[in-house]
């Protein structure tokens, strides 16, 4: 039933509505050592959509708020700048994950999955996460530091996604092979927003 909400979230005329994500199920998952044993990159995906509950758990695992009193996240970030935003490209459009509210804010009703990478599977896999560093949140750091720390912070988020995927039996691969200028244009990013990596998530292709 909840899975249908993603499909039903389009307003007439192609405009998207925000998606309130269900609370993450923080009691589940496989034991850590078994999950680490299964962690891998997979590049063959089924086109089936992820249920909303799975998307909710995935995004919370990635960089959700795990300490509401401080607003701190499942992934560490240098000086707690929390500069990495996760954009979620799906068939119905592009959304921005808002961790504090645990919801998806619509960005555009266009399907830009094909532009999130250079490999064919990105166009048909159900979810492509695009990690975007907002340099305006990084204060007066040098550009070299902004690039270094935002790359590090992305790595932690990406590994959270790898571990969640391994735990859930999902397929995922993180990708640096991205035409960043073209994707930034498709996403209408500001000049101080910098795409670090992208990551595809879905069910593994059925053999
Ligand atoms: C920073 C980074 C960028 C990557 N970029 C790509 C990519 O563009 N395309 C791809 O298919 N795999 C990409 N990968 C996945 C690696 O190829 C993969 O992690 C490596 O082959 C080891 O395989 P494993 O993840 O299954 O251990 C990337 C991995 C990292 C850490």
Coordinates of N, CA, C and O and ligand atoms in Angstrom, one line a residue, residues 39-41 43 119 121 162 173-177 197, ligand 1:
X39 N 28.8 -7.2 1.6 CA 29.0 -5.9 1.0 C 29.7 -6.0 -0.3 O 30.8 -6.7 -0.4
X40 N 29.1 -5.5 -1.4 CA 29.8 -5.6 -2.7 C 29.1 -4.6 -3.6 O 28.1 -4.1 -3.3
X41 N 29.8 -4.3 -4.8 CA 29.2 -3.5 -5.9 C 28.5 -4.4 -6.8 O 29.1 -5.5 -7.2
X43 N 26.1 -4.3 -10.5 CA 25.8 -3.4 -11.6 C 24.6 -3.9 -12.5 O 24.5 -3.4 -13.6
X119 N 26.8 4.9 -17.2 CA 26.6 3.5 -17.5 C 25.1 3.2 -17.7 O 24.2 3.8 -17.1
X121 N 22.8 1.0 -17.0 CA 21.8 0.6 -15.9 C 21.2 1.8 -15.2 O 20.2 1.7 -14.6
X162 N 25.8 1.1 1.2 CA 26.3 -0.2 0.9 C 25.9 -1.2 2.0 O 25.5 -2.3 1.7
X173 N 25.7 0.3 -6.3 CA 27.1 0.6 -6.7 C 27.3 2.1 -6.6 O 26.4 2.9 -7.0
X174 N 28.4 2.5 -6.0 CA 28.7 3.9 -6.0 C 29.4 4.3 -7.3 O 30.2 3.5 -7.8
X175 N 29.2 5.5 -7.7 CA 29.8 5.9 -9.0 C 30.4 7.3 -9.1 O 29.8 8.2 -8.7
X176 N 31.7 7.3 -9.5 CA 32.3 8.5 -9.7 C 32.3 8.9 -11.2 O 32.5 10.1 -11.6
X177 N 31.9 8.0 -12.0 CA 31.8 8.2 -13.5 C 30.5 9.0 -13.7 O 29.4 8.3 -14.0
X197 N 29.6 12.2 -5.8 CA 29.4 10.9 -6.3 C 27.9 10.6 -6.5 O 27.1 11.4 -6.0
Ligands
LIG1 C1 35.0 6.7 -5.2 C2 34.5 5.5 -6.0 C3 34.1 5.7 -7.3 C4 33.6 4.6 -8.1 N1 33.1 4.8 -9.3 C5 32.5 3.8 -10.0 C6 31.9 4.0 -11.3 O1 31.9 5.1 -11.8 N2 31.3 3.0 -11.9 C7 31.3 1.7 -11.4 O2 30.7 0.8 -12.0 N3 31.9 1.5 -10.2 C8 32.5 2.5 -9.5 N4 33.0 2.3 -8.2 C9 32.9 0.9 -7.6 C10 34.2 0.2 -7.6 O3 34.5 -0.2 -9.0 C11 34.2 -1.0 -6.7 O4 34.0 -0.6 -5.4 C12 35.4 -1.8 -6.8 O5 35.5 -2.5 -8.1 C13 35.5 -2.9 -5.8 O6 34.4 -3.8 -5.9 P1 33.4 -4.0 -4.6 O7 32.7 -2.7 -4.3 O8 32.4 -5.1 -5.0 O9 34.3 -4.4 -3.5 C14 33.5 3.3 -7.5 C15 34.0 3.1 -6.2 C16 34.5 4.2 -5.4 C17 34.9 4.0 -4.0

